[in-house]
Amino acid sequence: TCCFVTGASRSFGRAVAVELARALQDGGTNNSTVVLIARSKEELDETKQMITTLSPQVSGTVKPSPQSFLNQNLGLIGPVKN
């Protein structure tokens, strides 16, 4: 399972990322990754540390990106396949 969370560096986005990781671990999902996207690498690293501490079976991947990049390119991910 791979999930993308934008705005994951603080506030609501951080809470969503941490709770998503917790739910993935509690659900027994193996090899899950939460991709953390926001502008601040330092704050993303803090979110990643929270995830690895609370949900060690879920990995966090940090992708700092400027907002303009997100607005233009997030639609390129495409549909999710089951």
Coordinates of N, CA and C in Angstrom, one line a residue:
T1 N 0.8 -1.2 0.0 CA 0.0 0.0 0.0 C 0.9 1.2 0.0
C2 N 0.6 2.2 -0.8 CA 1.3 3.4 -0.9 C 0.3 4.6 -0.9
C3 N 0.5 5.5 0.1 CA -0.5 6.6 0.3 C 0.3 7.9 0.2
F4 N -0.2 8.9 -0.4 CA 0.4 10.2 -0.6 C -0.4 11.2 0.3
V5 N 0.3 12.0 1.2 CA -0.3 13.0 2.0 C 0.4 14.3 1.7
T6 N -0.3 15.3 1.2 CA 0.2 16.6 1.0 C 0.0 17.4 2.2
G7 N 0.8 18.4 2.4 CA 0.7 19.2 3.6 C 1.1 18.5 4.9
A8 N 1.9 17.4 4.7 CA 2.2 16.5 5.8 C 3.2 17.1 6.8
S9 N 3.7 18.3 6.7 CA 4.7 18.8 7.5 C 4.2 19.4 8.9
R10 N 2.9 19.7 8.9 CA 2.4 20.2 10.2 C 0.9 20.2 10.2
S11 N 0.3 20.4 11.4 CA -1.1 20.6 11.5 C -1.9 19.4 11.1
F12 N -3.0 19.7 10.3 CA -3.9 18.7 9.9 C -3.2 17.6 9.0
G13 N -2.4 18.1 8.1 CA -1.7 17.1 7.2 C -0.8 16.1 8.0
R14 N -0.1 16.7 9.0 CA 0.7 15.8 9.8 C -0.1 14.8 10.6
A15 N -1.2 15.3 11.1 CA -2.1 14.4 11.9 C -2.7 13.3 11.0
V16 N -3.0 13.6 9.7 CA -3.5 12.6 8.8 C -2.5 11.6 8.5
A17 N -1.2 12.0 8.2 CA -0.1 11.1 7.9 C 0.1 10.1 9.1
V18 N 0.2 10.7 10.3 CA 0.4 9.8 11.4 C -0.7 8.8 11.7
E19 N -1.9 9.3 11.6 CA -3.1 8.4 11.8 C -3.2 7.4 10.7
L20 N -2.9 7.8 9.5 CA -2.9 6.8 8.3 C -1.9 5.7 8.6
A21 N -0.7 6.1 9.0 CA 0.3 5.1 9.2 C -0.1 4.2 10.4
R22 N -0.7 4.7 11.4 CA -1.2 3.9 12.5 C -2.2 2.9 12.0
A23 N -3.2 3.4 11.2 CA -4.2 2.5 10.7 C -3.7 1.4 9.8
L24 N -2.7 1.8 9.0 CA -2.1 0.7 8.1 C -1.4 -0.3 9.0
Q25 N -0.7 0.1 10.0 CA 0.0 -0.9 10.9 C -1.1 -1.7 11.6
D26 N -2.1 -1.1 12.2 CA -3.1 -1.8 13.0 C -3.9 -2.8 12.1
G27 N -4.0 -2.4 10.8 CA -4.7 -3.3 9.9 C -3.9 -4.5 9.4
G28 N -2.6 -4.5 9.8 CA -1.8 -5.6 9.4 C -1.2 -5.5 8.0
T29 N -1.3 -4.4 7.4 CA -0.8 -4.2 6.1 C 0.7 -4.2 6.1
N30 N 1.3 -5.1 5.3 CA 2.8 -5.1 5.3 C 3.3 -4.3 4.1
N31 N 4.6 -3.8 4.3 CA 5.3 -3.1 3.3 C 4.5 -1.8 2.8
S32 N 3.9 -1.2 3.7 CA 3.2 0.1 3.4 C 4.1 1.3 3.5
T33 N 3.8 2.3 2.6 CA 4.6 3.5 2.6 C 3.7 4.7 2.6
V34 N 4.0 5.7 3.4 CA 3.3 6.9 3.4 C 4.2 7.9 2.8
V35 N 3.9 8.5 1.7 CA 4.7 9.5 1.0 C 4.3 10.9 1.6
L36 N 5.3 11.6 2.2 CA 5.0 12.8 2.9 C 5.4 14.0 2.0
I37 N 4.5 14.8 1.6 CA 4.8 15.9 0.7 C 4.4 17.2 1.3
A38 N 5.4 18.2 1.2 CA 5.2 19.5 1.7 C 6.4 20.3 1.3
R39 N 6.4 21.6 1.7 CA 7.6 22.5 1.3 C 8.7 22.3 2.2
S40 N 8.5 22.1 3.5 CA 9.6 22.1 4.5 C 10.2 20.7 4.8
K41 N 11.4 20.5 4.3 CA 12.0 19.2 4.6 C 12.2 18.9 6.0
E42 N 12.6 19.9 6.8 CA 12.8 19.7 8.2 C 11.6 19.2 8.9
E43 N 10.4 19.9 8.6 CA 9.2 19.5 9.3 C 8.7 18.1 8.8
L44 N 9.0 17.8 7.5 CA 8.6 16.5 7.0 C 9.5 15.4 7.7
D45 N 10.7 15.7 7.9 CA 11.6 14.8 8.7 C 11.0 14.5 10.1
E46 N 10.4 15.5 10.7 CA 9.8 15.4 12.0 C 8.6 14.4 11.9
T47 N 7.8 14.6 10.9 CA 6.6 13.8 10.7 C 7.1 12.3 10.4
K48 N 8.1 12.2 9.6 CA 8.6 10.8 9.3 C 9.1 10.2 10.6
Q49 N 9.7 10.9 11.5 CA 10.2 10.3 12.8 C 9.0 9.9 13.6
M50 N 8.0 10.7 13.6 CA 6.8 10.3 14.4 C 6.2 9.0 13.8
I51 N 6.1 8.9 12.5 CA 5.6 7.7 11.9 C 6.4 6.5 12.3
T52 N 7.7 6.6 12.1 CA 8.6 5.4 12.4 C 8.6 5.0 13.9
T53 N 8.4 6.0 14.8 CA 8.3 5.7 16.2 C 7.0 5.0 16.5
L54 N 5.9 5.5 16.0 CA 4.5 5.0 16.4 C 4.1 3.8 15.5
S55 N 4.6 3.7 14.3 CA 4.2 2.6 13.4 C 5.5 2.1 12.7
P56 N 6.3 1.3 13.4 CA 7.6 0.9 12.8 C 7.5 0.0 11.6
Q57 N 6.3 -0.6 11.3 CA 6.2 -1.5 10.1 C 5.8 -0.7 8.9
V58 N 5.6 0.6 9.1 CA 5.2 1.5 7.9 C 6.3 2.5 7.7
S59 N 6.8 2.6 6.4 CA 7.9 3.5 6.1 C 7.3 4.8 5.7
G60 N 8.0 5.9 6.0 CA 7.7 7.2 5.5 C 8.7 7.7 4.5
T61 N 8.3 8.2 3.4 CA 9.2 8.8 2.4 C 9.0 10.3 2.3
V62 N 10.0 11.0 2.4 CA 9.9 12.5 2.4 C 10.2 13.0 1.0
K63 N 9.2 13.8 0.5 CA 9.3 14.5 -0.8 C 9.0 16.0 -0.7
P64 N 10.1 16.8 -0.3 CA 9.8 18.2 -0.2 C 9.6 18.8 -1.6
S65 N 8.6 19.6 -1.8 CA 8.2 20.1 -3.1 C 7.6 21.5 -3.0
P66 N 8.0 22.4 -3.9 CA 7.3 23.7 -3.9 C 5.9 23.6 -4.3
Q67 N 5.0 24.4 -3.8 CA 3.6 24.4 -4.0 C 3.3 24.4 -5.5
S68 N 4.0 25.2 -6.3 CA 3.7 25.3 -7.7 C 3.9 23.9 -8.4
F69 N 5.0 23.2 -8.0 CA 5.2 21.8 -8.5 C 4.0 20.9 -8.2
L70 N 3.5 21.0 -7.0 CA 2.4 20.2 -6.6 C 1.2 20.5 -7.4
N71 N 0.9 21.8 -7.5 CA -0.3 22.2 -8.3 C -0.3 21.7 -9.7
Q72 N 0.9 21.7 -10.4 CA 1.1 21.4 -11.8 C 1.2 19.9 -12.0
N73 N 1.7 19.1 -11.1 CA 2.1 17.7 -11.4 C 1.5 16.7 -10.6
L74 N 0.7 17.0 -9.5 CA 0.1 15.9 -8.7 C -0.9 15.1 -9.6
G75 N -1.5 15.7 -10.6 CA -2.4 14.9 -11.4 C -1.7 13.9 -12.3
L76 N -0.4 13.9 -12.4 CA 0.3 12.9 -13.2 C 0.4 11.6 -12.6
I77 N 0.0 11.4 -11.3 CA 0.2 10.1 -10.7 C -0.7 9.1 -11.3
G78 N -1.8 9.4 -11.8 CA -2.7 8.5 -12.5 C -3.6 7.7 -11.5
P79 N -4.4 6.8 -12.1 CA -5.3 6.0 -11.2 C -4.6 5.0 -10.4
V80 N -5.2 4.7 -9.3 CA -4.6 3.6 -8.4 C -5.2 2.3 -8.8
K81 N -4.3 1.3 -9.0 CA -4.8 -0.1 -9.4 C -4.9 -0.9 -8.2
N82 N -5.9 -1.7 -8.1 CA -6.1 -2.7 -7.0 C -5.3 -3.9 -7.2

